[in-house]
Tab-separated table of C-alpha atoms and ligand atoms in Angstrom:
chain	number	residue	atom	x	y	z
V	598	MET	CA	61.154	56.723	11.868
V	599	VAL	CA	65.000	56.356	12.836
V	600	GLY	CA	66.928	52.896	11.639
V	601	LEU	CA	69.189	51.225	13.853
V	602	GLY	CA	71.179	49.226	11.467
V	603	ASN	CA	70.513	45.619	11.670
V	604	ALA	CA	69.382	45.817	15.474
V	605	GLN	CA	65.963	45.979	14.537
V	606	ARG	CA	64.931	42.766	16.944
V	607	TRP	CA	64.159	43.435	20.416
V	608	ASP	CA	62.993	41.275	22.877
V	609	ILE	CA	61.968	42.702	26.441
V	610	PHE	CA	61.178	40.241	29.341
V	611	CYS	CA	58.654	41.241	31.748
V	612	ARG	CA	57.647	39.577	35.095
V	613	ILE	CA	54.852	40.989	37.227
V	614	ILE	CA	55.675	41.019	40.575
V	615	ASP	CA	52.162	42.554	41.806
V	616	ASN	CA	50.788	45.700	40.880
V	617	TYR	CA	51.099	47.588	37.659
V	618	GLY	CA	53.936	49.277	36.924
V	619	ASP	CA	56.220	46.833	35.597
V	620	ILE	CA	54.012	45.832	32.765
V	621	GLY	CA	53.007	49.394	32.314
V	622	VAL	CA	56.470	50.719	32.014
V	623	CYS	CA	57.548	47.524	29.276
V	624	TRP	CA	54.033	47.965	27.511
V	625	ARG	CA	55.238	52.103	26.838
V	626	LEU	CA	58.291	51.008	26.258
V	627	ALA	CA	57.432	48.122	23.475
V	628	ARG	CA	54.913	50.520	21.868
V	629	GLN	CA	57.344	53.237	21.621
V	630	LEU	CA	60.141	51.363	19.927
V	631	GLN	CA	57.646	49.879	17.478
V	632	GLN	CA	55.486	52.741	16.430
V	633	GLU	CA	58.603	55.322	16.451
V	634	TYR	CA	61.443	53.295	14.948
V	635	GLY	CA	59.910	50.426	13.590
V	636	MET	CA	61.226	47.888	15.439
V	637	HIS	CA	60.322	44.277	15.822
V	638	VAL	CA	59.070	44.197	19.222
V	639	ARG	CA	58.425	40.912	21.301
V	640	LEU	CA	57.026	41.484	24.981
V	641	TRP	CA	57.289	38.586	27.128
V	642	ILE	CA	54.723	38.902	29.902
V	643	ASP	CA	54.822	35.640	32.571
V	644	ASP	CA	51.200	36.932	33.799
V	645	LEU	CA	48.770	37.874	30.424
V	646	GLN	CA	45.874	37.785	32.981
V	647	VAL	CA	46.953	40.992	34.800
V	648	ALA	CA	48.143	41.878	31.288
V	649	GLN	CA	45.397	42.377	30.093
V	650	ARG	CA	43.792	45.081	32.838
V	651	LEU	CA	46.331	47.846	31.118
V	652	ILE	CA	46.727	46.211	27.467
V	653	PRO	CA	42.706	44.986	27.437
V	654	ALA	CA	43.424	43.965	23.862
V	655	ILE	CA	45.052	41.084	25.125
V	656	GLN	CA	43.554	37.761	24.663
V	657	PRO	CA	45.074	35.764	27.576
V	658	GLU	CA	44.273	32.321	26.223
V	659	LEU	CA	46.647	32.873	23.498
V	660	PRO	CA	50.365	32.320	24.292
V	661	SER	CA	51.759	34.585	20.985
V	662	GLN	CA	49.941	37.404	19.845
V	663	PHE	CA	50.045	40.919	18.000
V	664	VAL	CA	48.461	43.989	19.608
V	665	ASP	CA	49.344	47.454	18.220
V	666	GLN	CA	52.382	45.673	16.073
V	667	VAL	CA	53.871	44.437	19.255
V	668	GLU	CA	54.342	40.664	19.420
V	669	ILE	CA	53.407	39.693	22.924
V	670	SER	CA	54.577	35.897	24.162
V	671	LEU	CA	53.507	34.328	27.231
V	672	TRP	CA	56.889	33.706	29.009
V	673	GLU	CA	56.093	30.502	30.109
V	674	ALA	CA	58.302	28.523	33.284
V	675	CYS	CA	59.183	26.032	30.042
V	676	PHE	CA	60.829	28.353	28.071
V	677	PRO	CA	60.445	27.665	24.081
V	678	GLU	CA	63.430	27.284	22.019
V	679	THR	CA	63.701	30.603	19.998
V	680	VAL	CA	66.361	32.995	18.223
V	681	PRO	CA	67.503	35.645	20.720
V	682	ALA	CA	66.765	39.363	19.284
V	683	ASP	CA	69.527	41.618	18.866
V	684	VAL	CA	68.718	43.483	21.747
V	685	VAL	CA	67.458	41.746	24.542
V	686	ILE	CA	65.982	43.660	27.830
V	687	GLU	CA	65.569	42.712	31.399
V	688	ALA	CA	63.328	44.780	32.914
V	689	PHE	CA	63.365	45.190	36.642
V	690	ALA	CA	66.201	42.728	37.021
V	691	CYS	CA	63.939	39.480	36.669
V	692	ASP	CA	66.590	37.438	35.325
V	693	ILE	CA	65.890	36.214	31.452
V	694	PRO	CA	65.277	32.312	31.489
V	695	GLN	CA	68.180	30.056	31.286
V	696	THR	CA	68.083	28.614	27.775
V	697	TYR	CA	67.673	31.845	26.589
V	698	LEU	CA	70.650	33.044	27.833
V	699	GLU	CA	72.320	30.424	26.767
V	700	ALA	CA	71.326	30.982	23.175
V	701	MET	CA	72.638	34.635	23.460
V	702	ALA	CA	75.981	33.461	23.883
V	703	ASP	CA	76.223	32.348	20.600
V	704	SER	CA	74.400	35.090	19.119
V	705	LYS	CA	75.830	37.964	21.222
V	706	PRO	CA	72.978	40.674	20.994
V	707	VAL	CA	73.349	43.733	23.169
V	708	TRP	CA	71.891	43.016	26.908
V	709	LEU	CA	70.302	45.551	29.217
V	710	ASN	CA	68.708	45.261	32.312
V	711	LEU	CA	66.131	48.036	32.405
V	712	GLU	CA	66.181	49.758	36.252
V	713	TYR	CA	63.425	51.628	38.224
V	714	LEU	CA	63.668	55.351	38.114
V	715	SER	CA	64.994	57.487	40.659
V	716	ALA	CA	66.116	60.799	41.028
V	717	GLU	CA	68.721	59.887	43.256
V	718	SER	CA	72.300	61.362	42.646
V	719	TRP	CA	73.903	57.767	42.386
V	720	VAL	CA	72.148	56.850	39.627
V	721	ARG	CA	74.424	58.644	37.606
V	722	ASP	CA	77.725	56.550	38.106
V	723	PHE	CA	75.756	53.552	37.912
V	724	HIS	CA	73.880	53.952	34.411
V	725	LEU	CA	75.539	52.139	31.591
V	726	LYS	CA	77.806	50.555	33.945
V	727	PRO	CA	78.870	46.902	32.212
V	728	SER	CA	78.657	43.686	33.989
V	729	PRO	CA	80.428	40.554	32.645
V	730	HIS	CA	78.371	37.620	32.836
V	731	ALA	CA	80.164	34.556	35.629
V	732	ARG	CA	80.853	32.172	32.888
V	733	LEU	CA	79.114	33.331	29.451
V	734	PRO	CA	80.773	35.743	27.226
V	735	LEU	CA	78.523	38.075	27.844
V	736	ILE	CA	77.993	41.871	29.456
V	737	LYS	CA	75.135	43.312	30.367
V	738	TYR	CA	74.525	46.638	30.990
V	739	PHE	CA	72.744	48.631	33.688
V	740	TYR	CA	70.485	51.083	32.202
V	741	PHE	CA	69.050	53.974	34.421
V	742	PRO	CA	66.130	56.100	33.992
V	743	GLY	CA	66.517	59.287	35.249
V	744	PHE	CA	66.238	63.092	35.543
V	745	ALA	CA	69.870	64.578	34.471
V	746	ALA	CA	71.329	64.542	31.731
V	747	GLU	CA	73.913	61.812	32.487
V	748	THR	CA	71.132	59.221	32.735
V	749	GLY	CA	68.957	57.256	30.551
V	750	GLY	CA	66.183	59.678	30.623
V	751	LEU	CA	62.234	59.453	31.029
V	752	LEU	CA	60.001	57.154	28.897
V	753	ARG	CA	58.555	59.991	26.937
V	754	GLU	CA	56.440	59.131	23.552
V	755	GLN	CA	56.831	62.005	20.536
V	756	GLY	CA	53.431	63.953	20.310
V	757	LEU	CA	52.651	63.372	24.243
V	758	MET	CA	52.734	66.893	25.400
V	759	ALA	CA	51.125	68.351	22.167
V	760	ALA	CA	48.268	66.276	23.022
V	761	ARG	CA	48.656	66.978	26.208
V	762	GLN	CA	48.000	70.725	25.798
V	763	ALA	CA	45.577	70.298	23.256
V	764	PHE	CA	43.268	68.185	25.220
V	765	GLN	CA	44.589	71.401	28.335
V	766	GLY	CA	43.061	74.046	25.675
V	767	SER	CA	39.826	72.745	24.374
V	768	ALA	CA	36.650	72.720	26.687
V	769	GLU	CA	35.569	70.675	23.871
V	770	LEU	CA	37.765	67.478	24.374
V	771	GLN	CA	37.693	67.840	28.179
V	772	ALA	CA	34.126	67.392	27.778
V	773	ALA	CA	33.747	64.829	25.703
V	774	PHE	CA	35.782	63.107	28.206
V	775	CYS	CA	34.127	63.472	31.252
V	776	LYS	CA	30.677	62.729	28.970
V	777	LYS	CA	32.289	59.276	28.232
V	778	LEU	CA	33.661	58.346	31.566
V	779	GLY	CA	30.517	60.351	33.018
V	780	ILE	CA	32.032	62.930	35.356
V	781	ALA	CA	29.859	65.963	36.150
V	782	GLU	CA	30.856	69.234	37.287
V	783	LEU	CA	31.069	68.647	41.218
V	784	GLY	CA	34.000	70.543	42.562
V	785	THR	CA	37.980	70.851	42.605
V	786	LYS	CA	38.853	67.620	40.687
V	787	VAL	CA	41.058	65.537	42.370
V	788	SER	CA	42.502	62.251	41.084
V	789	LEU	CA	43.444	59.166	43.661
V	790	PHE	CA	45.914	56.357	42.938
V	791	CYS	CA	47.938	55.282	45.658
V	792	TYR	CA	48.837	52.163	47.971
V	793	PRO	CA	46.254	50.444	50.277
V	794	HIS	CA	48.787	51.757	53.677
V	795	ALA	CA	48.101	55.564	52.934
V	796	ALA	CA	46.100	57.495	54.970
V	797	ILE	CA	43.692	57.275	52.717
V	798	ALA	CA	40.523	58.082	55.608
V	799	ALA	CA	42.436	60.974	56.615
V	800	LEU	CA	42.926	62.610	53.226
V	801	LEU	CA	39.080	61.543	52.390
V	802	ASP	CA	38.078	63.622	55.561
V	803	ASP	CA	40.328	66.628	55.099
V	804	MET	CA	38.290	66.867	51.400
V	805	ALA	CA	35.079	66.369	53.131
V	806	THR	CA	35.750	68.997	55.562
V	807	SER	CA	37.589	71.456	53.063
V	808	SER	CA	36.834	74.997	52.716
V	809	SER	CA	35.098	74.161	49.408
V	810	PRO	CA	33.730	71.362	47.073
V	811	VAL	CA	36.402	68.155	45.975
V	812	HIS	CA	35.548	65.986	43.205
V	813	CYS	CA	37.431	63.221	43.728
V	814	LEU	CA	37.950	60.579	41.330
V	815	VAL	CA	38.833	56.566	42.164
V	816	SER	CA	40.045	54.207	39.034
V	817	ASP	CA	41.962	51.596	40.968
V	818	PRO	CA	39.428	48.876	42.223
V	819	LYS	CA	41.419	48.042	45.259
V	820	LEU	CA	41.013	51.239	46.438
V	821	ALA	CA	37.713	51.849	45.824
V	822	LEU	CA	36.995	49.018	47.926
V	823	LEU	CA	39.104	50.988	50.723
V	824	ALA	CA	37.297	54.186	50.128
V	825	GLU	CA	34.066	52.088	50.225
V	826	ASP	CA	35.143	50.966	53.574
V	827	TRP	CA	35.560	54.844	54.902
V	828	LEU	CA	32.028	55.786	53.166
V	829	GLY	CA	30.444	52.297	54.996
V	830	ARG	CA	28.562	51.251	52.018
V	831	SER	CA	29.544	49.982	48.265
V	832	LEU	CA	30.266	52.424	45.269
V	833	ALA	CA	29.086	51.510	41.820
V	834	VAL	CA	31.341	51.797	39.168
V	835	GLY	CA	30.358	55.736	38.284
V	836	GLU	CA	28.520	56.303	40.751
V	837	VAL	CA	29.307	59.200	43.454
V	838	ALA	CA	28.696	60.012	46.888
V	839	THR	CA	28.693	62.374	48.921
V	840	GLN	CA	30.023	63.618	52.177
V	841	GLY	CA	30.394	67.191	53.492
V	842	GLN	CA	32.142	68.906	50.545
V	843	LEU	CA	33.475	65.772	49.303
V	844	SER	CA	32.068	64.222	46.068
V	845	LEU	CA	33.606	60.269	45.895
V	846	GLN	CA	33.200	58.839	42.348
V	847	ARG	CA	34.105	55.433	41.371
V	848	LEU	CA	35.168	55.002	37.948
V	849	SER	CA	36.214	51.556	36.095
V	850	PHE	CA	39.706	50.673	35.563
V	851	LEU	CA	41.016	52.971	33.275
V	852	SER	CA	43.135	52.108	29.800
V	853	GLN	CA	46.550	53.973	29.828
V	854	GLN	CA	45.402	56.557	27.781
V	855	ASP	CA	42.118	57.541	29.731
V	856	TYR	CA	44.291	57.572	32.796
V	857	ASP	CA	46.614	59.997	31.019
V	858	ARG	CA	43.838	61.934	30.219
V	859	LEU	CA	42.429	61.889	33.568
V	860	LEU	CA	45.614	63.051	35.069
V	861	TRP	CA	45.490	66.193	32.320
V	862	LEU	CA	42.085	66.773	33.693
V	863	CYS	CA	42.078	67.249	37.481
V	864	ALA	CA	43.683	69.785	38.938
V	865	LEU	CA	45.593	67.441	41.485
V	866	ASN	CA	46.757	64.200	41.147
V	867	PHE	CA	47.645	61.579	43.842
V	868	VAL	CA	50.046	58.913	41.733
V	869	ARG	CA	52.481	56.214	43.450
V	870	GLY	CA	55.339	53.536	42.006
V	871	GLU	CA	56.779	54.542	38.921
V	872	ASP	CA	54.850	55.095	35.808
V	873	SER	CA	51.946	56.798	37.287
V	874	TRP	CA	54.270	59.310	38.521
V	875	LEU	CA	56.214	59.724	35.661
V	876	ARG	CA	52.607	60.331	33.836
V	877	ALA	CA	51.911	62.501	36.283
V	878	ILE	CA	54.892	65.116	35.772
V	879	TRP	CA	53.898	65.055	32.120
V	880	ALA	CA	50.514	65.704	33.102
V	881	ALA	CA	52.177	69.579	34.050
V	882	ARG	CA	49.752	69.382	36.659
V	883	PRO	CA	50.121	69.444	40.633
V	884	PHE	CA	50.184	66.144	42.374
V	885	VAL	CA	51.178	63.744	45.397
V	886	TRP	CA	53.349	61.041	44.543
V	887	GLN	CA	53.567	58.384	46.970
V	888	PRO	CA	57.021	56.044	46.480
V	889	TYR	CA	56.844	52.126	46.254
V	890	ARG	CA	57.888	51.038	49.799
V	891	GLN	CA	60.662	49.395	50.422
V	892	GLU	CA	62.885	47.762	52.605
V	893	GLU	CA	65.193	49.965	55.316
V	894	ASP	CA	62.504	52.758	54.062
V	895	THR	CA	64.653	53.307	50.656
V	896	HIS	CA	61.494	54.843	49.478
V	897	LEU	CA	62.195	57.614	51.538
V	898	ALA	CA	65.377	58.601	50.150
V	899	LYS	CA	63.848	58.032	46.834
V	900	LEU	CA	61.568	60.562	48.009
V	901	GLU	CA	63.838	63.137	49.127
V	902	ALA	CA	66.488	63.030	46.096
V	903	PHE	CA	63.175	63.558	44.306
V	904	LEU	CA	61.939	66.441	45.765
V	905	ASP	CA	65.235	67.617	45.692
V	906	VAL	CA	64.953	68.051	42.316
V	907	TYR	CA	61.864	68.786	41.511
V	908	THR	CA	60.820	71.351	43.554
V	909	ALA	CA	64.281	73.322	43.323
V	910	SER	CA	62.524	76.289	41.611
V	911	LEU	CA	59.810	76.439	43.677
V	912	GLY	CA	59.485	79.476	46.430
V	913	ASP	CA	60.858	78.131	49.794
V	914	GLU	CA	57.186	78.458	51.660
V	915	ALA	CA	55.713	76.671	48.439
V	916	ARG	CA	58.994	73.868	48.509
V	917	GLN	CA	58.257	73.203	52.122
V	918	ALA	CA	54.636	73.172	52.061
V	919	ILE	CA	54.690	70.476	49.083
V	920	SER	CA	57.944	68.917	50.580
V	921	ASP	CA	55.729	68.289	53.864
V	922	ILE	CA	53.305	66.851	52.144
V	923	HIS	CA	54.960	64.282	50.502
V	924	ARG	CA	56.637	63.343	53.254
V	925	THR	CA	53.438	63.058	55.402
V	926	TRP	CA	51.314	60.797	52.813
V	927	ALA	CA	54.600	58.426	52.064
V	928	GLU	CA	55.045	58.079	55.645
V	929	GLY	CA	51.369	56.748	55.933
V	930	HIS	CA	49.556	59.825	57.459
V	931	TRP	CA	47.378	63.137	55.905
V	932	ARG	CA	47.354	66.346	58.512
V	933	ALA	CA	43.730	67.549	58.361
V	934	GLY	CA	44.058	71.277	56.266
V	935	ASP	CA	46.504	70.031	54.061
V	936	ILE	CA	43.968	69.956	51.130
V	937	ASP	CA	43.306	73.916	51.497
V	938	VAL	CA	46.830	74.125	51.826
V	939	VAL	CA	47.190	72.954	48.138
V	940	ARG	CA	44.701	74.959	47.030
V	941	GLU	CA	45.636	78.177	48.170
V	942	ARG	CA	48.973	77.194	46.419
V	943	SER	CA	47.490	76.157	43.479
V	944	GLY	CA	48.923	79.375	41.147
V	945	ALA	CA	52.107	78.632	42.226
V	946	LEU	CA	52.002	74.943	41.972
V	947	GLN	CA	50.494	74.906	38.585
V	948	THR	CA	52.949	77.661	37.502
V	949	HIS	CA	55.608	75.148	38.467
V	950	ALA	CA	54.323	72.041	37.541
V	951	THR	CA	54.064	73.485	34.048
V	952	HIS	CA	57.804	74.629	33.898
V	953	ALA	CA	59.071	71.698	35.325
V	954	CYS	CA	57.007	69.616	32.807
V	955	GLN	CA	58.774	71.813	30.020
V	956	GLN	CA	61.965	71.572	31.501
V	957	LEU	CA	62.517	67.935	31.456
V	958	ALA	CA	60.489	67.332	28.021
V	959	SER	CA	63.405	69.570	26.327
V	960	GLN	CA	65.647	66.840	27.277
V	961	PRO	CA	66.008	63.613	24.889
V	962	ASP	CA	63.828	60.557	26.013
V	963	LEU	CA	64.509	57.656	27.418
V	964	VAL	CA	63.971	55.826	24.034
V	965	ALA	CA	65.560	57.679	22.002
V	966	LYS	CA	68.824	57.343	24.495
V	967	LEU	CA	68.301	53.989	24.509
V	968	VAL	CA	68.309	53.161	20.778
V	969	ILE	CA	71.820	55.607	20.186
V	970	PHE	CA	73.168	53.765	23.025
V	971	CYS	CA	72.292	50.504	21.274
V	972	LYS	CA	73.184	51.506	17.719
V	973	ASN	CA	76.625	52.562	19.046
V	974	LEU	CA	77.272	48.823	20.583
V	975	PHE	CA	76.931	47.606	16.886
Q	967	TRH	O1	50.757	49.735	39.922
Q	967	TRH	P1	52.287	50.718	40.795
Q	967	TRH	O2	52.396	50.961	42.298
Q	967	TRH	O3	53.486	49.872	40.216
Q	967	TRH	C1	54.914	49.635	41.187
Q	967	TRH	C2	56.056	50.337	40.419
Q	967	TRH	O4	56.167	50.545	39.242
Q	967	TRH	C3	56.734	50.117	41.504
Q	967	TRH	O5	58.203	50.572	40.917
Q	967	TRH	C4	57.170	48.536	41.564
Q	967	TRH	O6	58.267	48.374	42.039
Q	967	TRH	C5	55.850	47.388	41.903
Q	967	TRH	O7	54.788	48.184	40.989
Q	967	TRH	C6	55.933	46.615	41.574
Q	967	TRH	O8	52.235	51.897	39.806
Q	967	TRH	P2	52.640	52.534	39.038
Q	967	TRH	O9	53.837	52.297	38.681
Q	967	TRH	O10	52.142	53.549	39.065
Q	967	TRH	O11	51.921	51.652	37.689
Q	967	TRH	C7	50.257	51.512	37.610
Q	967	TRH	C8	49.947	51.890	36.009
Q	967	TRH	O12	48.901	51.554	35.802
Q	967	TRH	C9	50.631	52.946	35.524
Q	967	TRH	O13	50.965	52.344	33.837
Q	967	TRH	C10	48.952	53.234	35.062
Q	967	TRH	C11	47.770	52.357	34.855
Q	967	TRH	N1	46.725	52.763	35.527
Q	967	TRH	C12	45.844	52.685	34.151
Q	967	TRH	O14	46.225	52.491	33.220
Q	967	TRH	N2	44.597	53.212	34.649
Q	967	TRH	C13	43.934	53.419	35.605
Q	967	TRH	O15	42.815	53.201	36.132
Q	967	TRH	C14	45.080	53.704	36.886
Q	967	TRH	C15	44.851	53.769	38.134
Q	967	TRH	C16	46.320	53.333	36.591
């Protein structure tokens, strides 16, 4: 464990806007700070009901509780009087409570805003830019995760690569996982997690008419409803529906740990937003990413920046093919035949996914960089 002088107490503020990404990232960050650096971490969450989906041990009726040695506190509108931590992280510009901010003016902790992950080049210039508060004697730093060495790095807990390799190298571990979830051998395994505006029907049509069997696994309940619309009937958790080459299986919403294993298991993963996207990279398997839709199509610029970085070492043809598939999917379409396009290129895409994962995992991870930055400010 690495110490941080006297900066042992960290407060992380997380406001759940919609979806699971904000809490998904904050929970990983909190746990890593606690488990790998021994920090006392208090995670303030404004909606414990939604958080419980990702952190099943949470008891939403308790305003304060410990889960995995992280203190989880309910962030209520009427914020309790509390002593600010040594490091305060405002996740995704969530605006920390005014009373807490006033108290920070006395203790002057390190104050950071954790930004969304992006591969865009401007991130390098804005990472760690200080922003003095207009009225109080406080400086907020903007912490940008990213793919380049000049950014804040990527969230990756110690032991992740070893655990993934052990799983992917062990037929026993995979069989035990499949047994636990009730996943049988029904074809090329594909996990599907995307936004409701995605071309889900077109994708499922393509899987159903593809050249060989596809086993598509859906664990998000909202997405399962859309898959049911396509099927024209309901699908119970665990049940498999067959149409042409497609075996469509509904799973229960998985723990973050099991969701990782699902990504490690599948030959192709459809992911979205921020956290599942990064976990798909760490899975070292080919994936199709759907960025979170933003005004003025900012998400498409974000996609292009990522494709530039991520596909740079792919051969021209494979790069063109996978980039086109991403663009089409991000714009809300799916072209018939593209499942076979991915399948035909699966060898090259798999080699590339392994190589890209190894290369990114050779860089210092986000928490390691964050801890050093804070240490240097103390
Ligand atoms: O849920 P998301 O769409 O979250 C988004 C993004 O983070 C986006 O940047 C943000 O602005 C927006 O929310 C408000 O997608 P994301 O980021 O992939 O988060 C999903 C989390 O859910 C991730 O931690 C993985 C987890 N998950 C499970 O634990 N089990 C599951 O079965 C599934 C499908 C997901």
